[in-house]
mmCIF file of C-alpha atoms in Angstrom:
data_model
loop_
_atom_site.group_PDB
_atom_site.id
_atom_site.type_symbol
_atom_site.label_atom_id
_atom_site.label_comp_id
_atom_site.label_asym_id
_atom_site.label_seq_id
_atom_site.Cartn_x
_atom_site.Cartn_y
_atom_site.Cartn_z
ATOM 1 C CA THR A 1 -24.177 -33.228 -9.469
ATOM 2 C CA GLN A 2 -27.047 -33.606 -12.205
ATOM 3 C CA LEU A 3 -28.986 -30.417 -12.184
ATOM 4 C CA LEU A 4 -32.178 -33.039 -13.486
ATOM 5 C CA GLU A 5 -32.865 -35.658 -11.712
ATOM 6 C CA GLN A 6 -35.429 -38.281 -13.421
ATOM 7 C CA SER A 7 -36.731 -41.470 -10.928
ATOM 8 C CA PRO A 8 -37.437 -44.221 -10.912
ATOM 9 C CA GLN A 9 -34.044 -44.895 -13.494
ATOM 10 C CA PHE A 10 -35.513 -48.151 -14.643
ATOM 11 C CA LEU A 11 -39.697 -49.497 -14.377
ATOM 12 C CA SER A 12 -41.181 -52.475 -15.977
ATOM 13 C CA ILE A 13 -44.435 -52.889 -15.636
ATOM 14 C CA GLN A 14 -47.579 -55.171 -17.083
ATOM 15 C CA GLU A 15 -49.949 -53.777 -19.645
ATOM 16 C CA GLY A 16 -52.846 -51.738 -18.802
ATOM 17 C CA GLU A 17 -50.963 -50.674 -15.404
ATOM 18 C CA ASN A 18 -50.477 -46.706 -14.535
ATOM 19 C CA LEU A 19 -47.511 -45.086 -13.756
ATOM 20 C CA THR A 20 -46.102 -41.617 -12.835
ATOM 21 C CA VAL A 21 -42.268 -40.763 -14.024
ATOM 22 C CA TYR A 22 -40.854 -37.555 -12.140
ATOM 23 C CA CYS A 23 -38.159 -34.822 -13.085
ATOM 24 C CA ASN A 24 -37.025 -33.080 -10.296
ATOM 25 C CA SER A 25 -34.282 -30.079 -9.705
ATOM 26 C CA SER A 26 -33.430 -27.461 -7.206
ATOM 27 C CA SER A 27 -33.403 -24.950 -10.279
ATOM 28 C CA VAL A 28 -36.290 -23.056 -11.627
ATOM 29 C CA PHE A 29 -36.452 -23.791 -15.306
ATOM 30 C CA SER A 30 -37.824 -21.369 -18.044
ATOM 31 C CA SER A 31 -39.208 -24.517 -19.837
ATOM 32 C CA LEU A 32 -39.165 -27.458 -19.654
ATOM 33 C CA GLN A 33 -39.784 -31.067 -22.354
ATOM 34 C CA TRP A 34 -40.565 -34.505 -22.758
ATOM 35 C CA TYR A 35 -38.957 -36.771 -24.829
ATOM 36 C CA ARG A 36 -39.073 -40.229 -25.868
ATOM 37 C CA GLN A 37 -36.301 -42.541 -27.106
ATOM 38 C CA GLU A 38 -36.588 -45.968 -29.113
ATOM 39 C CA PRO A 39 -33.565 -48.007 -29.440
ATOM 40 C CA GLY A 40 -31.233 -46.709 -32.195
ATOM 41 C CA GLU A 41 -33.307 -43.761 -32.590
ATOM 42 C CA GLY A 42 -32.879 -39.967 -31.965
ATOM 43 C CA PRO A 43 -35.281 -38.642 -29.032
ATOM 44 C CA VAL A 44 -38.613 -37.234 -30.174
ATOM 45 C CA LEU A 45 -40.096 -33.814 -28.197
ATOM 46 C CA LEU A 46 -43.832 -35.448 -26.725
ATOM 47 C CA VAL A 47 -44.746 -32.043 -25.254
ATOM 48 C CA THR A 48 -43.151 -28.581 -23.642
ATOM 49 C CA VAL A 49 -44.450 -27.148 -20.923
ATOM 50 C CA VAL A 50 -43.753 -23.617 -19.945
ATOM 51 C CA THR A 51 -46.314 -22.306 -17.104
ATOM 52 C CA GLY A 52 -45.757 -23.406 -13.609
ATOM 53 C CA GLY A 53 -49.014 -25.518 -12.599
ATOM 54 C CA GLU A 54 -49.376 -26.112 -16.440
ATOM 55 C CA VAL A 55 -50.638 -29.638 -17.210
ATOM 56 C CA LYS A 56 -50.900 -30.971 -20.773
ATOM 57 C CA LYS A 57 -52.310 -34.100 -22.009
ATOM 58 C CA LEU A 58 -51.504 -36.372 -25.031
ATOM 59 C CA LYS A 59 -53.951 -39.403 -25.704
ATOM 60 C CA ARG A 60 -53.414 -41.251 -22.289
ATOM 61 C CA LEU A 61 -49.982 -39.680 -20.962
ATOM 62 C CA THR A 62 -50.805 -36.364 -18.859
ATOM 63 C CA PHE A 63 -47.749 -34.012 -18.041
ATOM 64 C CA GLN A 64 -47.365 -31.742 -15.571
ATOM 65 C CA PHE A 65 -45.186 -28.821 -14.391
ATOM 66 C CA GLY A 66 -44.620 -27.834 -10.700
ATOM 67 C CA ASP A 67 -46.222 -24.336 -9.404
ATOM 68 C CA ALA A 68 -42.686 -23.054 -8.862
ATOM 69 C CA ARG A 69 -41.178 -24.660 -12.476
ATOM 70 C CA LYS A 70 -38.654 -26.939 -10.746
ATOM 71 C CA ASP A 71 -40.156 -30.448 -11.225
ATOM 72 C CA SER A 72 -42.330 -31.969 -13.813
ATOM 73 C CA SER A 73 -44.251 -35.305 -14.012
ATOM 74 C CA LEU A 74 -45.242 -37.712 -16.516
ATOM 75 C CA HIS A 75 -48.458 -40.234 -15.855
ATOM 76 C CA ILE A 76 -49.400 -43.144 -18.216
ATOM 77 C CA THR A 77 -52.861 -44.214 -17.953
ATOM 78 C CA ALA A 78 -53.165 -47.997 -18.686
ATOM 79 C CA ALA A 79 -49.882 -48.201 -20.269
ATOM 80 C CA GLN A 80 -49.309 -50.694 -23.261
ATOM 81 C CA PRO A 81 -46.366 -52.466 -24.785
ATOM 82 C CA GLY A 82 -46.254 -49.811 -27.135
ATOM 83 C CA ASP A 83 -45.224 -47.515 -24.628
ATOM 84 C CA THR A 84 -41.886 -48.764 -23.743
ATOM 85 C CA GLY A 85 -38.684 -46.440 -24.255
ATOM 86 C CA LEU A 86 -36.743 -44.013 -22.604
ATOM 87 C CA TYR A 87 -38.343 -41.118 -21.194
ATOM 88 C CA LEU A 88 -35.841 -37.897 -21.049
ATOM 89 C CA CYS A 89 -36.746 -34.793 -19.315
ATOM 90 C CA ALA A 90 -34.994 -31.882 -20.044
ATOM 91 C CA GLY A 91 -34.837 -28.202 -19.189
ATOM 92 C CA VAL A 92 -33.514 -24.702 -20.090
ATOM 93 C CA ARG A 93 -33.429 -22.646 -17.431
ATOM 94 C CA GLN A 94 -32.622 -18.912 -19.166
ATOM 95 C CA ALA A 95 -33.101 -17.925 -22.683
ATOM 96 C CA GLY A 96 -30.130 -18.337 -24.695
ATOM 97 C CA THR A 97 -28.551 -21.685 -23.168
ATOM 98 C CA ALA A 98 -28.700 -24.961 -23.831
ATOM 99 C CA LEU A 99 -31.347 -27.645 -22.999
ATOM 100 C CA ILE A 100 -30.365 -29.670 -20.066
ATOM 101 C CA PHE A 101 -31.192 -33.548 -19.791
ATOM 102 C CA GLY A 102 -31.951 -35.789 -16.971
ATOM 103 C CA LYS A 103 -30.508 -39.441 -17.091
ATOM 104 C CA GLY A 104 -33.742 -41.038 -18.408
ATOM 105 C CA THR A 105 -36.505 -43.289 -17.287
ATOM 106 C CA THR A 106 -36.380 -46.352 -19.482
ATOM 107 C CA LEU A 107 -40.308 -48.122 -19.301
ATOM 108 C CA SER A 108 -40.823 -51.396 -20.361
ATOM 109 C CA VAL A 109 -44.501 -52.850 -20.531
ATOM 110 C CA SER A 110 -44.805 -55.758 -20.858
ATOM 111 C CA SER A 111 -48.203 -58.110 -22.785
ATOM 112 C CA ASN B 1 -38.698 -30.751 -44.699
ATOM 113 C CA ALA B 2 -35.906 -33.215 -43.947
ATOM 114 C CA GLY B 3 -35.724 -32.109 -40.199
ATOM 115 C CA VAL B 4 -31.886 -32.268 -38.877
ATOM 116 C CA THR B 5 -30.099 -34.855 -40.746
ATOM 117 C CA GLN B 6 -26.602 -36.729 -39.498
ATOM 118 C CA THR B 7 -23.803 -38.091 -41.788
ATOM 119 C CA PRO B 8 -22.440 -40.931 -41.537
ATOM 120 C CA LYS B 9 -24.785 -43.441 -39.656
ATOM 121 C CA PHE B 10 -21.877 -45.522 -38.567
ATOM 122 C CA GLN B 11 -18.266 -44.888 -38.207
ATOM 123 C CA VAL B 12 -15.202 -46.916 -37.096
ATOM 124 C CA LEU B 13 -11.940 -44.907 -36.414
ATOM 125 C CA LYS B 14 -8.509 -45.933 -35.159
ATOM 126 C CA THR B 15 -7.061 -43.882 -32.082
ATOM 127 C CA GLY B 16 -5.253 -40.780 -33.295
ATOM 128 C CA GLN B 17 -7.524 -40.580 -36.580
ATOM 129 C CA SER B 18 -9.309 -37.383 -36.712
ATOM 130 C CA MET B 19 -12.538 -36.757 -38.905
ATOM 131 C CA THR B 20 -16.114 -34.525 -38.744
ATOM 132 C CA LEU B 21 -19.403 -35.659 -38.152
ATOM 133 C CA GLN B 22 -21.803 -33.196 -40.610
ATOM 134 C CA CYS B 23 -25.444 -31.790 -39.384
ATOM 135 C CA ALA B 24 -27.934 -30.453 -41.114
ATOM 136 C CA GLN B 25 -31.087 -28.843 -40.790
ATOM 137 C CA ASP B 26 -33.547 -27.236 -42.723
ATOM 138 C CA MET B 27 -36.007 -25.403 -39.930
ATOM 139 C CA ASN B 28 -34.450 -22.030 -39.880
ATOM 140 C CA HIS B 29 -33.645 -22.661 -36.197
ATOM 141 C CA GLU B 30 -31.411 -20.644 -34.487
ATOM 142 C CA TYR B 31 -29.454 -22.996 -31.924
ATOM 143 C CA MET B 32 -28.035 -26.027 -32.667
ATOM 144 C CA SER B 33 -26.382 -28.643 -30.169
ATOM 145 C CA TRP B 34 -24.352 -31.742 -30.193
ATOM 146 C CA TYR B 35 -24.653 -34.216 -27.439
ATOM 147 C CA ARG B 36 -22.938 -37.585 -26.393
ATOM 148 C CA GLN B 37 -25.313 -40.217 -25.208
ATOM 149 C CA ASP B 38 -23.758 -43.207 -23.398
ATOM 150 C CA PRO B 39 -25.121 -46.141 -21.086
ATOM 151 C CA GLY B 40 -26.146 -44.833 -17.820
ATOM 152 C CA MET B 41 -25.020 -41.305 -18.762
ATOM 153 C CA GLY B 42 -27.409 -39.434 -20.203
ATOM 154 C CA LEU B 43 -27.669 -36.843 -22.977
ATOM 155 C CA ARG B 44 -24.410 -34.914 -22.279
ATOM 156 C CA LEU B 45 -24.058 -31.214 -24.213
ATOM 157 C CA ILE B 46 -20.578 -30.794 -26.132
ATOM 158 C CA HIS B 47 -21.232 -27.615 -28.085
ATOM 159 C CA TYR B 48 -23.476 -25.239 -29.030
ATOM 160 C CA SER B 49 -24.463 -22.363 -31.060
ATOM 161 C CA VAL B 50 -27.130 -19.483 -30.824
ATOM 162 C CA GLY B 51 -26.522 -18.446 -34.154
ATOM 163 C CA ALA B 52 -23.875 -18.119 -37.241
ATOM 164 C CA GLY B 53 -20.590 -17.777 -36.096
ATOM 165 C CA ILE B 54 -21.571 -17.451 -31.907
ATOM 166 C CA THR B 55 -20.207 -21.322 -30.159
ATOM 167 C CA ASP B 56 -20.258 -22.088 -26.282
ATOM 168 C CA GLN B 57 -18.746 -25.365 -24.895
ATOM 169 C CA GLY B 58 -20.702 -27.934 -22.875
ATOM 170 C CA GLU B 59 -20.504 -29.886 -20.428
ATOM 171 C CA VAL B 60 -17.499 -32.447 -22.001
ATOM 172 C CA PRO B 61 -15.965 -30.002 -24.959
ATOM 173 C CA ASN B 62 -12.664 -31.784 -24.732
ATOM 174 C CA GLY B 63 -11.358 -33.571 -27.315
ATOM 175 C CA TYR B 64 -13.992 -31.937 -29.942
ATOM 176 C CA ASN B 65 -14.216 -28.342 -32.226
ATOM 177 C CA VAL B 66 -17.224 -26.922 -33.912
ATOM 178 C CA SER B 67 -18.051 -23.969 -35.877
ATOM 179 C CA ARG B 68 -21.097 -22.083 -37.163
ATOM 180 C CA SER B 69 -20.643 -20.584 -40.668
ATOM 181 C CA THR B 70 -23.997 -21.109 -41.678
ATOM 182 C CA THR B 71 -27.132 -21.268 -40.314
ATOM 183 C CA GLU B 72 -27.978 -24.802 -41.201
ATOM 184 C CA ASP B 73 -24.949 -26.470 -40.496
ATOM 185 C CA PHE B 74 -23.113 -26.976 -37.235
ATOM 186 C CA PRO B 75 -20.435 -30.157 -37.967
ATOM 187 C CA LEU B 76 -18.343 -31.437 -35.274
ATOM 188 C CA ARG B 77 -14.851 -32.341 -35.242
ATOM 189 C CA LEU B 78 -12.909 -34.648 -33.304
ATOM 190 C CA LEU B 79 -9.308 -33.577 -33.347
ATOM 191 C CA SER B 80 -7.654 -36.866 -32.634
ATOM 192 C CA ALA B 81 -9.778 -40.316 -32.040
ATOM 193 C CA ALA B 82 -9.462 -41.802 -28.376
ATOM 194 C CA PRO B 83 -11.519 -45.003 -27.311
ATOM 195 C CA SER B 84 -13.339 -42.741 -24.728
ATOM 196 C CA GLN B 85 -15.068 -40.958 -27.405
ATOM 197 C CA THR B 86 -16.804 -44.392 -28.039
ATOM 198 C CA SER B 87 -20.580 -43.122 -28.213
ATOM 199 C CA VAL B 88 -23.474 -42.434 -30.212
ATOM 200 C CA TYR B 89 -23.395 -38.193 -31.288
ATOM 201 C CA PHE B 90 -26.585 -36.841 -31.871
ATOM 202 C CA CYS B 91 -27.223 -32.977 -33.231
ATOM 203 C CA ALA B 92 -30.266 -30.880 -32.676
ATOM 204 C CA SER B 93 -31.478 -27.949 -33.692
ATOM 205 C CA SER B 94 -34.216 -25.608 -31.290
ATOM 206 C CA TYR B 95 -35.796 -22.411 -31.008
ATOM 207 C CA GLN B 96 -37.314 -20.170 -28.627
ATOM 208 C CA ARG B 97 -40.187 -18.030 -28.956
ATOM 209 C CA GLY B 98 -41.732 -16.139 -25.702
ATOM 210 C CA GLY B 99 -40.138 -18.829 -23.333
ATOM 211 C CA ARG B 100 -41.338 -22.062 -25.233
ATOM 212 C CA TYR B 101 -38.416 -23.962 -26.140
ATOM 213 C CA GLU B 102 -38.341 -26.876 -28.201
ATOM 214 C CA GLN B 103 -35.920 -28.949 -29.936
ATOM 215 C CA TYR B 104 -35.552 -31.386 -32.757
ATOM 216 C CA PHE B 105 -33.423 -34.307 -32.909
ATOM 217 C CA GLY B 106 -31.134 -35.827 -35.698
ATOM 218 C CA PRO B 107 -30.771 -39.750 -35.950
ATOM 219 C CA GLY B 108 -27.672 -39.747 -34.640
ATOM 220 C CA THR B 109 -24.159 -41.299 -35.248
ATOM 221 C CA ARG B 110 -22.477 -44.419 -33.772
ATOM 222 C CA LEU B 111 -18.945 -43.940 -33.552
ATOM 223 C CA THR B 112 -16.317 -46.606 -32.288
ATOM 224 C CA VAL B 113 -13.005 -45.869 -31.278
ATOM 225 C CA THR B 114 -10.626 -48.653 -31.818
#
């Protein structure tokens, strides 16, 4: 059983469209991170959310942590080809434990 | 800061051979982890360490050993390589402060076992 479920698994859209990626769990997380990975490279940290209901913005990317700290979403406005990549959510259930990853969402944005 | 470094970048092994994947970080992070990434499986935790001298198993530890003698280094040893260990291996270091947890990854080692 996957502790963190990401959806959709694959997303192919046109430049300028909006999209949302979801990360859901039945467990509570003390913090949750979003990463972006490009082919041949390691994941790169985009954002960390800690407080239930927290919203963070990174240019055209908006991240939200659910009120109960069990889920998160990533919304991209006006997607660009440069947004193409694998988006991973990951969470820590409690201090001193390791990060748990979802399986990721592969995003393809075509011009 | 170099961040997290991994060597080698590519490696081909024959079944039964052993080798060590090196990982080092210069950010003085207390936590370090090893993951493997396979198509459709996401990132799976192999072993992790919460400090020098302390290690613990992750989701897929069989066939791998780790040790953490210093804060900076966290090598991963393949005891007797098997084709099922063909994968991309990522090392990561992280810190936790007041509920905030941030993890940084190395560039990966691409391992093929024939």
